[in-house]
Every structure is written in structure tokens, then in C-alpha cells.
Short mmCIF file of C-alpha atoms and ligand atoms in Angstrom, two decimals:
data_model
loop_
_atom_site.label_atom_id
_atom_site.label_comp_id
_atom_site.label_asym_id
_atom_site.label_seq_id
_atom_site.Cartn_x
_atom_site.Cartn_y
_atom_site.Cartn_z
CA UNK A 1 8.20 1.04 24.16
CA UNK A 2 11.06 1.11 21.83
CA UNK A 3 9.65 0.63 18.28
CA UNK A 4 11.26 0.07 15.07
CA UNK A 5 10.13 0.73 11.64
CA UNK A 6 12.24 -0.92 8.40
CA UNK A 7 12.31 1.40 5.63
CA UNK A 8 11.82 5.71 5.90
CA UNK A 9 9.68 6.31 3.12
CA UNK A 10 6.29 8.31 3.40
CA UNK A 11 4.24 5.72 4.76
CA UNK A 12 7.09 5.35 7.73
CA UNK A 13 6.89 9.25 8.05
CA UNK A 14 2.83 9.33 8.55
CA UNK A 15 3.53 6.39 11.05
CA UNK A 16 5.45 8.81 12.90
CA UNK A 17 3.41 11.61 12.84
CA UNK A 18 0.70 9.25 14.23
CA UNK A 19 3.34 7.88 17.21
CA UNK A 20 3.47 11.52 18.31
CA UNK A 21 0.24 10.69 20.29
CA UNK A 22 1.63 7.94 22.23
CA UNK A 23 4.33 6.87 24.78
CA UNK A 24 6.69 5.45 22.14
CA UNK A 25 10.58 5.72 21.44
CA UNK A 26 11.00 5.50 17.51
CA UNK A 27 13.67 4.12 15.33
CA UNK A 28 13.97 4.06 11.73
CA UNK A 29 16.28 2.07 9.67
CA UNK A 30 16.88 3.16 6.08
CA UNK A 31 19.98 3.74 3.70
CA UNK A 32 19.09 7.13 2.62
CA UNK A 33 19.62 9.72 5.53
CA UNK A 34 17.53 12.14 4.15
CA UNK A 35 14.55 10.13 3.55
CA UNK A 36 11.06 11.42 4.34
CA UNK A 37 11.12 9.73 7.91
CA UNK A 38 14.21 10.44 8.97
CA UNK A 39 13.58 13.65 10.82
CA UNK A 40 10.52 12.56 12.58
CA UNK A 41 11.73 9.54 14.39
CA UNK A 42 13.76 9.57 17.81
CA UNK A 43 16.54 7.34 16.18
CA UNK A 44 17.20 7.49 12.62
CA UNK A 45 19.80 4.29 11.72
CA UNK A 46 21.34 4.15 8.47
CA UNK A 47 21.51 0.69 6.80
CA UNK A 48 20.25 -1.62 4.67
CA UNK A 49 16.91 -3.38 5.54
CA UNK A 50 17.54 -6.31 3.35
CA UNK A 51 20.92 -7.33 5.16
CA UNK A 52 20.48 -10.07 7.84
CA UNK A 53 23.07 -8.57 10.19
CA UNK A 54 22.13 -4.82 9.69
CA UNK A 55 18.14 -5.71 10.49
CA UNK A 56 19.06 -7.98 13.39
CA UNK A 57 21.43 -5.88 15.39
CA UNK A 58 18.56 -3.01 14.70
CA UNK A 59 15.68 -4.88 15.84
CA UNK A 60 17.57 -6.68 18.77
CA UNK A 61 17.12 -4.19 21.64
CA UNK A 62 13.48 -3.14 20.44
CA UNK A 63 10.05 -4.22 21.89
CA UNK A 64 8.39 -4.19 18.69
CA UNK A 65 9.22 -4.16 15.17
CA UNK A 66 7.14 -3.31 12.01
CA UNK A 67 7.79 -2.55 8.03
CA UNK A 68 6.44 0.40 5.84
CA UNK A 69 7.82 -2.10 2.87
CA UNK A 70 7.78 -5.61 2.27
CA UNK A 71 11.46 -5.95 0.98
CA UNK A 72 13.02 -6.74 4.41
CA UNK A 73 15.25 -9.30 5.69
CA UNK A 74 13.05 -11.95 6.62
CA UNK A 75 15.16 -14.35 8.44
CA UNK A 76 16.49 -11.39 10.59
CA UNK A 77 12.85 -11.11 11.32
CA UNK A 78 12.25 -14.53 12.32
CA UNK A 79 14.97 -14.70 14.73
CA UNK A 80 14.50 -11.73 16.33
CA UNK A 81 10.59 -12.98 16.93
CA UNK A 82 12.30 -16.25 18.07
CA UNK A 83 14.33 -14.25 20.79
CA UNK A 84 10.87 -12.28 22.03
CA UNK A 85 11.03 -8.92 19.85
CA UNK A 86 7.45 -8.32 18.81
CA UNK A 87 7.34 -8.42 15.10
CA UNK A 88 4.01 -6.96 13.50
CA UNK A 89 3.07 -8.54 10.71
CA UNK A 90 4.58 -12.13 11.60
CA UNK A 91 7.59 -13.03 9.61
CA UNK A 92 6.01 -15.80 8.15
CA UNK A 93 3.28 -13.21 6.64
CA UNK A 94 5.78 -11.17 5.14
CA UNK A 95 7.47 -14.13 3.69
CA UNK A 96 3.81 -15.15 1.87
CA UNK A 97 3.22 -11.82 0.52
CA UNK A 98 6.81 -10.61 -0.40
CA UNK A 99 7.01 -12.93 -3.40
CA UNK A 100 3.96 -13.01 -5.89
CA UNK A 101 4.21 -16.61 -6.39
CA UNK A 102 3.95 -17.51 -2.84
CA UNK A 103 1.47 -15.09 -2.57
CA UNK A 104 -0.53 -16.42 -5.27
CA UNK A 105 -0.16 -20.12 -4.14
CA UNK A 106 -1.35 -19.03 -0.19
CA UNK A 107 -4.76 -17.52 -2.35
CA UNK A 108 -5.26 -20.90 -3.86
CA UNK A 109 -4.54 -22.88 -1.04
CA UNK A 110 -7.02 -20.90 1.12
CA UNK A 111 -9.74 -20.86 -1.76
CA UNK A 112 -9.68 -17.26 -1.69
CA UNK A 113 -10.92 -15.85 -5.18
CA UNK A 114 -8.19 -14.90 -7.44
CA UNK A 115 -7.50 -14.60 -11.02
CA UNK A 116 -6.61 -18.22 -12.62
CA UNK A 117 -2.87 -18.42 -12.89
CA UNK A 118 0.39 -20.37 -13.57
CA UNK A 119 3.80 -20.02 -12.23
CA UNK A 120 6.82 -19.57 -15.00
CA UNK A 121 10.33 -19.63 -13.78
CA UNK A 122 11.78 -18.40 -17.39
CA UNK A 123 10.65 -17.18 -20.59
CA UNK A 124 10.67 -20.39 -22.44
CA UNK A 125 8.14 -21.78 -19.80
CA UNK A 126 5.88 -18.77 -20.37
CA UNK A 127 5.62 -19.51 -23.85
CA UNK A 128 4.06 -22.70 -22.95
CA UNK A 129 0.89 -21.00 -21.71
CA UNK A 130 -0.71 -19.32 -24.66
CA UNK A 131 -4.22 -20.74 -23.35
CA UNK A 132 -4.04 -18.59 -20.68
CA UNK A 133 -3.99 -15.47 -22.77
CA UNK A 134 -4.85 -12.34 -22.75
CA UNK A 135 -3.20 -12.40 -19.27
CA UNK A 136 -0.75 -10.51 -17.07
CA UNK A 137 2.84 -11.57 -16.22
CA UNK A 138 4.14 -10.32 -12.56
CA UNK A 139 7.50 -10.90 -11.56
CA UNK A 140 7.90 -12.84 -8.21
CA UNK A 141 9.94 -10.33 -6.51
CA UNK A 142 10.82 -7.08 -6.80
CA UNK A 143 8.27 -5.29 -8.60
CA UNK A 144 6.29 -2.27 -7.12
CA UNK A 145 4.00 0.39 -8.75
CA UNK A 146 3.45 -1.15 -11.91
CA UNK A 147 6.91 -2.10 -12.70
CA UNK A 148 7.54 -5.74 -12.36
CA UNK A 149 4.02 -6.16 -14.48
CA UNK A 150 3.26 -6.63 -18.12
CA UNK A 151 0.62 -7.06 -20.00
CA UNK A 152 0.48 -10.40 -22.77
CA UNK A 153 -2.40 -10.31 -24.67
CA UNK A 154 -1.35 -12.46 -27.72
CA UNK A 155 1.24 -14.86 -28.51
CA UNK A 156 3.31 -12.07 -30.60
CA UNK A 157 3.77 -10.57 -26.58
CA UNK A 158 5.11 -12.91 -24.98
CA UNK A 159 8.62 -11.72 -25.53
CA UNK A 160 7.83 -8.84 -23.13
CA UNK A 161 7.43 -11.53 -20.28
CA UNK A 162 9.72 -11.90 -17.70
CA UNK A 163 12.88 -14.19 -17.79
CA UNK A 164 12.54 -14.65 -14.18
CA UNK A 165 10.55 -16.64 -11.50
CA UNK A 166 6.82 -14.83 -12.00
CA UNK A 167 3.13 -15.30 -12.19
CA UNK A 168 1.12 -15.34 -15.20
CA UNK A 169 -2.25 -14.53 -14.30
CA UNK A 170 -5.48 -14.51 -16.65
CA UNK A 171 -6.80 -10.98 -17.23
CA UNK A 172 -9.65 -10.01 -15.65
CA UNK A 173 -12.36 -7.69 -16.89
CA UNK A 174 -12.10 -5.03 -14.50
CA UNK A 175 -15.17 -3.02 -13.58
CA UNK A 176 -13.71 -1.39 -10.07
CA UNK A 177 -10.51 -1.63 -8.37
CA UNK A 178 -11.13 -1.24 -4.42
CA UNK A 179 -8.99 -1.62 -1.49
CA UNK A 180 -9.65 -3.05 1.83
CA UNK A 181 -7.88 -2.13 4.86
CA UNK A 182 -7.95 -4.91 7.63
CA UNK A 183 -6.67 -4.44 11.21
CA UNK A 184 -5.53 -7.86 13.45
CA UNK A 185 -4.78 -7.09 17.10
CA UNK A 186 -2.79 -9.84 18.54
CA UNK A 187 -5.96 -10.98 20.46
CA UNK A 188 -7.10 -12.04 16.93
CA UNK A 189 -9.91 -9.34 16.89
CA UNK A 190 -10.24 -7.78 13.66
CA UNK A 191 -11.91 -4.37 12.25
CA UNK A 192 -12.11 -3.46 8.65
CA UNK A 193 -12.19 0.12 7.06
CA UNK A 194 -14.89 1.09 4.46
CA UNK A 195 -13.40 0.01 0.93
CA UNK A 196 -11.66 3.15 -1.51
CA UNK A 197 -12.12 2.75 -4.83
CA UNK A 198 -9.19 3.81 -7.45
CA UNK A 199 -10.12 5.75 -10.15
CA UNK A 200 -7.03 5.30 -13.02
CA UNK A 201 -5.72 7.56 -15.94
CA UNK A 202 -6.28 5.46 -18.86
CA UNK A 203 -2.99 6.79 -20.72
CA UNK A 204 -0.75 6.49 -17.88
CA UNK A 205 -2.08 3.69 -16.18
CA UNK A 206 -1.36 5.46 -12.80
CA UNK A 207 -3.73 6.10 -9.75
CA UNK A 208 -5.28 9.40 -10.83
CA UNK A 209 -7.37 9.50 -7.61
CA UNK A 210 -9.52 7.68 -5.07
CA UNK A 211 -12.64 7.90 -3.53
CA UNK A 212 -13.90 6.37 -0.23
CA UNK A 213 -15.84 4.98 0.83
CA UNK A 214 -16.27 3.32 -2.65
CA UNK A 215 -19.68 3.15 -4.38
CA UNK A 216 -20.64 -0.44 -4.58
CA UNK A 217 -23.93 -2.49 -4.22
CA UNK A 218 -24.21 -3.98 -0.58
CA UNK A 219 -23.72 -7.51 -2.11
CA UNK A 220 -20.27 -6.32 -3.29
CA UNK A 221 -19.35 -4.97 -0.32
CA UNK A 222 -20.01 -7.97 1.96
CA UNK A 223 -18.42 -10.16 -0.51
CA UNK A 224 -15.39 -7.91 -0.56
CA UNK A 225 -15.36 -7.54 3.61
CA UNK A 226 -15.52 -11.40 3.59
CA UNK A 227 -12.75 -12.16 1.34
CA UNK A 228 -10.21 -9.48 2.75
CA UNK A 229 -10.93 -10.80 6.10
CA UNK A 230 -10.34 -14.19 4.79
CA UNK A 231 -6.98 -13.09 3.61
CA UNK A 232 -6.18 -11.55 6.67
CA UNK A 233 -7.20 -14.78 8.94
CA UNK A 234 -5.33 -16.98 6.55
CA UNK A 235 -2.17 -15.04 7.09
CA UNK A 236 -3.00 -15.31 10.86
CA UNK A 237 -0.79 -12.08 11.98
CA UNK A 238 -1.49 -9.15 14.03
CA UNK A 239 -0.90 -6.04 11.90
CA UNK A 240 -2.62 -3.84 9.69
CA UNK A 241 -3.10 -5.22 5.87
CA UNK A 242 -4.35 -3.80 2.58
CA UNK A 243 -6.06 -6.06 0.14
CA UNK A 244 -6.64 -4.77 -3.15
CA UNK A 245 -9.49 -6.33 -4.76
CA UNK A 246 -10.75 -6.29 -8.40
CA UNK A 247 -14.62 -6.46 -8.98
CA UNK A 248 -15.11 -7.89 -12.29
CA UNK A 249 -18.09 -7.10 -14.92
CA UNK A 250 -20.24 -9.87 -13.22
CA UNK A 251 -19.50 -8.35 -9.99
CA UNK A 252 -17.52 -11.33 -8.84
CA UNK A 253 -14.43 -10.15 -6.75
CA UNK A 254 -11.08 -11.45 -6.92
CA UNK A 255 -8.12 -10.57 -5.10
CA UNK A 256 -5.25 -8.92 -6.51
CA UNK A 257 -2.54 -8.67 -3.91
CA UNK A 258 -2.21 -7.79 -0.15
CA UNK A 259 0.45 -5.43 1.05
CA UNK A 260 0.99 -6.36 4.99
CA UNK A 261 1.27 -3.00 6.06
CA UNK A 262 -0.09 0.76 6.26
CA UNK A 263 -0.75 1.53 2.34
CA UNK A 264 -1.29 4.44 -0.20
CA UNK A 265 -5.17 3.65 -0.49
CA UNK A 266 -5.28 4.40 2.99
CA UNK A 267 -3.78 8.13 3.35
CA UNK A 268 -7.36 9.71 3.83
CA UNK A 269 -8.05 8.06 6.95
CA UNK A 270 -5.79 10.67 8.42
CA UNK A 271 -8.75 13.25 8.11
CA UNK A 272 -11.64 11.17 7.10
CA UNK A 273 -11.76 8.14 9.65
CA UNK A 274 -12.12 7.96 13.45
CA UNK A 275 -8.75 6.06 13.87
CA UNK A 276 -6.12 6.55 10.96
CA UNK A 277 -4.69 3.34 9.48
CA UNK A 278 -1.43 4.95 11.35
CA UNK A 279 -3.01 5.04 14.56
CA UNK A 280 -4.49 1.68 14.18
CA UNK A 281 -1.26 0.43 13.48
CA UNK A 282 0.33 1.64 16.79
CA UNK A 283 -2.57 0.70 18.86
CA UNK A 284 -1.92 -3.15 17.33
CA UNK A 285 1.94 -2.69 17.78
CA UNK A 286 1.40 -1.10 21.33
CA UNK A 287 -1.11 -4.01 22.55
CA UNK A 288 -4.06 -1.00 22.71
CA UNK A 289 -7.45 -1.62 21.76
CA UNK A 290 -8.63 -1.42 18.29
CA UNK A 291 -9.96 2.16 17.31
CA UNK A 292 -12.89 3.05 15.42
CA UNK A 293 -11.90 2.71 11.29
CA UNK A 294 -15.65 4.05 9.93
CA UNK A 295 -15.53 7.36 7.84
CA UNK A 296 -16.57 10.38 9.48
CA UNK A 297 -17.11 12.13 5.82
CA UNK A 298 -16.56 10.85 2.22
CA UNK A 299 -12.95 11.73 0.96
CA UNK A 300 -10.66 11.62 -2.17
CA UNK A 301 -6.94 11.41 -2.60
CA UNK A 302 -5.10 12.97 -5.04
CA UNK A 303 -1.60 12.17 -5.55
CA UNK A 304 1.11 14.63 -6.05
CA UNK A 305 3.43 13.20 -8.66
CA UNK A 306 6.95 14.99 -10.43
CA UNK A 307 6.10 16.38 -13.49
CA UNK A 308 6.92 14.69 -16.75
CA UNK A 309 10.12 16.39 -17.98
CA UNK A 310 11.13 17.80 -14.87
CA UNK A 311 14.13 16.32 -12.55
CA UNK A 312 16.11 18.33 -9.88
CA UNK A 313 15.27 20.37 -6.56
CA UNK A 314 11.33 20.09 -6.05
CA UNK A 315 9.11 23.08 -6.20
CA UNK A 316 5.46 23.26 -6.19
CA UNK A 317 3.34 25.14 -8.33
CA UNK A 318 0.08 26.39 -7.33
CA UNK A 319 0.42 25.30 -3.75
CA UNK A 320 -1.25 28.38 -2.29
CA UNK A 321 -4.48 28.09 -4.36
CA UNK A 322 -4.58 24.70 -3.19
CA UNK A 323 -4.16 25.53 0.68
CA UNK A 324 -7.15 28.12 -0.06
CA UNK A 325 -9.31 25.54 -0.49
CA UNK A 326 -11.67 24.43 1.91
CA UNK A 327 -11.63 20.82 3.47
CA UNK A 328 -8.55 20.15 1.82
CA UNK A 329 -5.36 18.84 3.38
CA UNK A 330 -1.99 18.99 1.72
CA UNK A 331 0.97 16.33 2.72
CA UNK A 332 4.11 16.99 1.14
CA UNK A 333 6.66 13.97 2.14
CA UNK A 334 9.56 16.03 2.20
CA UNK A 335 11.75 14.85 -0.69
CA UNK A 336 13.97 17.22 -2.07
CA UNK A 337 14.46 15.97 -5.59
CA UNK A 338 11.75 15.54 -7.90
CA UNK A 339 11.91 13.22 -11.12
CA UNK A 340 8.67 12.23 -13.42
CA UNK A 341 6.34 10.10 -11.96
CA UNK A 342 7.91 10.23 -8.18
CA UNK A 343 5.33 10.26 -5.26
CA UNK A 344 6.05 14.05 -3.69
CA UNK A 345 3.10 14.14 -1.68
CA UNK A 346 -0.79 13.98 -1.26
CA UNK A 347 -3.87 15.92 -1.22
CA UNK A 348 -7.10 14.76 0.41
CA UNK A 349 -10.43 16.39 0.19
CA UNK A 350 -13.00 15.51 2.45
CA UNK A 351 -16.77 16.14 1.84
CA UNK A 352 -20.48 14.74 2.39
CA UNK A 353 -20.79 15.29 -1.14
CA UNK A 354 -19.07 12.56 -3.67
CA UNK A 355 -19.42 15.09 -6.72
CA UNK A 356 -17.81 17.88 -4.66
CA UNK A 357 -14.86 15.68 -4.10
CA UNK A 358 -14.53 14.65 -7.58
CA UNK A 359 -14.54 18.35 -8.84
CA UNK A 360 -11.99 19.69 -6.26
CA UNK A 361 -9.96 16.27 -7.08
CA UNK A 362 -9.78 17.16 -11.03
CA UNK A 363 -9.16 20.85 -10.17
CA UNK A 364 -6.18 19.92 -7.73
CA UNK A 365 -4.74 17.40 -10.08
CA UNK A 366 -4.49 20.09 -12.83
CA UNK A 367 -3.40 23.03 -10.54
CA UNK A 368 -0.70 21.58 -8.40
CA UNK A 369 2.39 20.56 -10.22
CA UNK A 370 5.89 19.75 -9.11
CA UNK A 371 8.86 20.81 -11.03
CA UNK A 372 12.36 21.29 -11.07
CA UNK A 373 13.65 24.61 -9.74
P1 LIG B 401 1.99 -3.33 -8.23
O1 LIG B 401 1.97 -4.72 -7.21
O2 LIG B 401 3.18 -3.09 -9.10
O3 LIG B 401 1.02 -2.32 -7.89
P2 LIG B 401 -0.56 -5.02 -9.38
O4 LIG B 401 0.13 -6.57 -9.54
O5 LIG B 401 -1.13 -4.15 -8.38
O6 LIG B 401 0.94 -4.43 -9.35
O7 LIG B 401 -0.92 -4.26 -10.86
C1 LIG B 401 -0.86 -3.09 -11.17
C2 LIG B 401 -2.09 -3.10 -11.90
O8 LIG B 401 -2.09 -4.01 -13.04
C3 LIG B 401 -3.28 -3.31 -11.18
O9 LIG B 401 -3.88 -2.28 -10.41
C4 LIG B 401 -4.32 -3.45 -12.49
O10 LIG B 401 -4.85 -2.13 -13.06
C5 LIG B 401 -3.57 -4.21 -13.75
N1 LIG B 401 -3.84 -5.72 -13.57
C6 LIG B 401 -2.98 -6.35 -12.59
N2 LIG B 401 -3.46 -7.61 -12.64
C7 LIG B 401 -4.53 -7.81 -13.63
C8 LIG B 401 -5.37 -8.87 -13.93
N3 LIG B 401 -5.16 -10.11 -13.80
N4 LIG B 401 -6.24 -8.50 -14.81
C9 LIG B 401 -6.23 -7.00 -15.57
N5 LIG B 401 -5.54 -6.13 -14.88
C10 LIG B 401 -4.66 -6.61 -13.70
#
């Protein structure tokens, strides 16, 4: 089988690590020839994943295509799928998810619980919706990692909103943010991973660390599983999906957003679950049976981010200290250059005792620093 991945970031890199267990010839399309996935694939093709001709030419001789980022040329994927290339997730599912406006409309249409929202085409329209405040304004396309998201607490903040097509979404009183990874096989079978729980840094509003399985009352877990499954069944596409959910103060579960691909919130599945999210996606792409998503042990993920004030060739402080720790797995993404907040790697910790996980997660966060040489 010849399999192509659009995008060559760390998700592609970890997907390729899992591909090594199967008989598959891998191709990566990406602009940057020194990207994290470039050296792990059989064939690296330099090119723009948003360009129709480039994506079409890349895919036309492949058996199967997948993505590691949503900002791809979906029209080219449509044409490839119509010519018999297996495209998972389906181009239609990518198109729905890629834009936050169509994504929210999809939840509304399928009666999937999500925060109340209105669509705004420009800032003038935004100013007519003071009734929905406090709210969060999210740009339709092009936002990621909190860029493209603006909190609008009161009328005075409206000028901070986007002057572009966007979603204005009522602010949720969040008790917990969780993510559920759901796999769907081409034969319609589905399976679901135990949820991960995000713990945020209140100052930076960045993911601090993540614990899995999330600590949730059983009823909340059941609700979250049912909602995540409903999202994926509604998208009606083979593939692996990460559904990000809010649990509010009344234990209501609301969908925040969905990613039609392997996801940051599933890195721990490499060591902590029987079949990792990456292994699972290969099983789907290659039409093999689904794997077992269950957790072997509890786990935590700490992201390794570029330190503030450091830009340049990356060096890792206290890496050896961290590597000495038991049940700790370091993943560096092979990025040569660091800059403040850049995702340079992650560390997974596994243990049967959650308190040991949070202790080690905090220790690693304070020890391991990415600085410029
Ligand atoms: P991105 O796609 O950039 O990750 P998200 O839509 O996930 O953006 O929003 C980023 C963060 O903003 C979320 O993880 C959450 O903490 C906060 N957020 C988003 N929407 C809401 C909301 N409706 N109410 C409260 N907080 C929100």
C-alpha cells in the first residue's frame, strides 16, 4: 500500500513511527523539507498542501491519503476520492470541520450539545450581538492553538473581535475540559478511547498538562461518550477524530470542537494504551481490524514548549535528569529552531497512581527547558 500524509508536523512524525509496524510505503507532502516528519517517511514531497494541483499530483498514484492538519485543499481530495483514492477522513468531513462556522452549524443541525452561538460576517455584525455577552469570538478559518480566539466579556471588548467571518459563542462556565478520541472503521464499526482531561495554566491560558483517563463521575463519562460518538457518526466518515468537550458547572457536556485527525490530546496513547491513536489510524487506513483503545495505566502528558525570551538553535536543559526518571517517556520532535511557546516535544508519564503523575508532571515542567544555544 502507498499511503500519503498531508502535513509534516509532529503528528505526522508520530504517525510514521507507528507505520513502521506495517507494510506500507509512506509519502509526506509539506513545504518545509526540515519538518518533523520529513526524515521518517519513504518519500518526502516538497509542496503546498493548500494548492489544488500540488495535492492532486501528490495523491493520484497513492492508495490511501490522510491528513495531520485540516488546512488542506479539500477540492483536490474530492477529485482524488472520486477517482478511487481512499481518502480518510472523507473530504466532506474535513470541509465541515475546517471552518468553525460550518462546524458549529453541523452541531446545531445534528442536535449535538454545544454553546449557543451566532455567525458574524464582520465587526459591524458582531456589534449587534451584545445580548450574547460574555462570549468568545472565533474566526471561521485559519485559527489554531488559541490564535483566532478572542474573549469578549462586555460591549467595550467588541473592538477586539474579528472583522472576518466568525462564530460568536456564549462563554461557558467550564468545570473541566476533556477530549475524547473516537475511531471509525470503513465498515462502520467505532471504538472510543478513555477521555483525557486538560489542566490549564491560568496565566498563559496554555495547556499545562493532561491526565488520562479523566477523573469524571460515571454519568458525565457516559454523556461525553454518547456525544462524541454522535459527532463522529454524524460526520459519517472513516478515520480518527478528537472531540474536545466542556463539562460545565452543572455537569452538562458541550462540544467545543472536533479535529478529524490524530490529536495532541492522544500522545499518551503511545505508551499508555494498548493501541495508540497512531496505530489505530493505520488500522483504519489499511482496512485492518480496529485495535483496543483501553488504557493499560493512567498517564500524564507535559508539553515541552520553547522558553520565553529564547529564539534560535534549540538546546534542552535538564534533559538527562528527566530521562533518569522511571516510567517517563521523552518525545522530541526534531525541530532545530526554538521560539517562545513553540511545541518542541512532549513527555509522557505512566503510573497507576494519579498523585504520582501530577507530582512528576510538575517536576518535569519545572526542570525541562528549551532554550536557544
Ligand atoms: P483553538 O482551536 O485555537 O484551540 P478553541 O476553540 O479550542 O480554539 O478555544 C481555545 C480555548 O478557549 C479553549 O480550550 C477554552 O479554554 C476557551 N474557550 C473556547 N470556547 C469557549 C467558550 N464558549 N466558553 C469558555 N471558554 C472557551
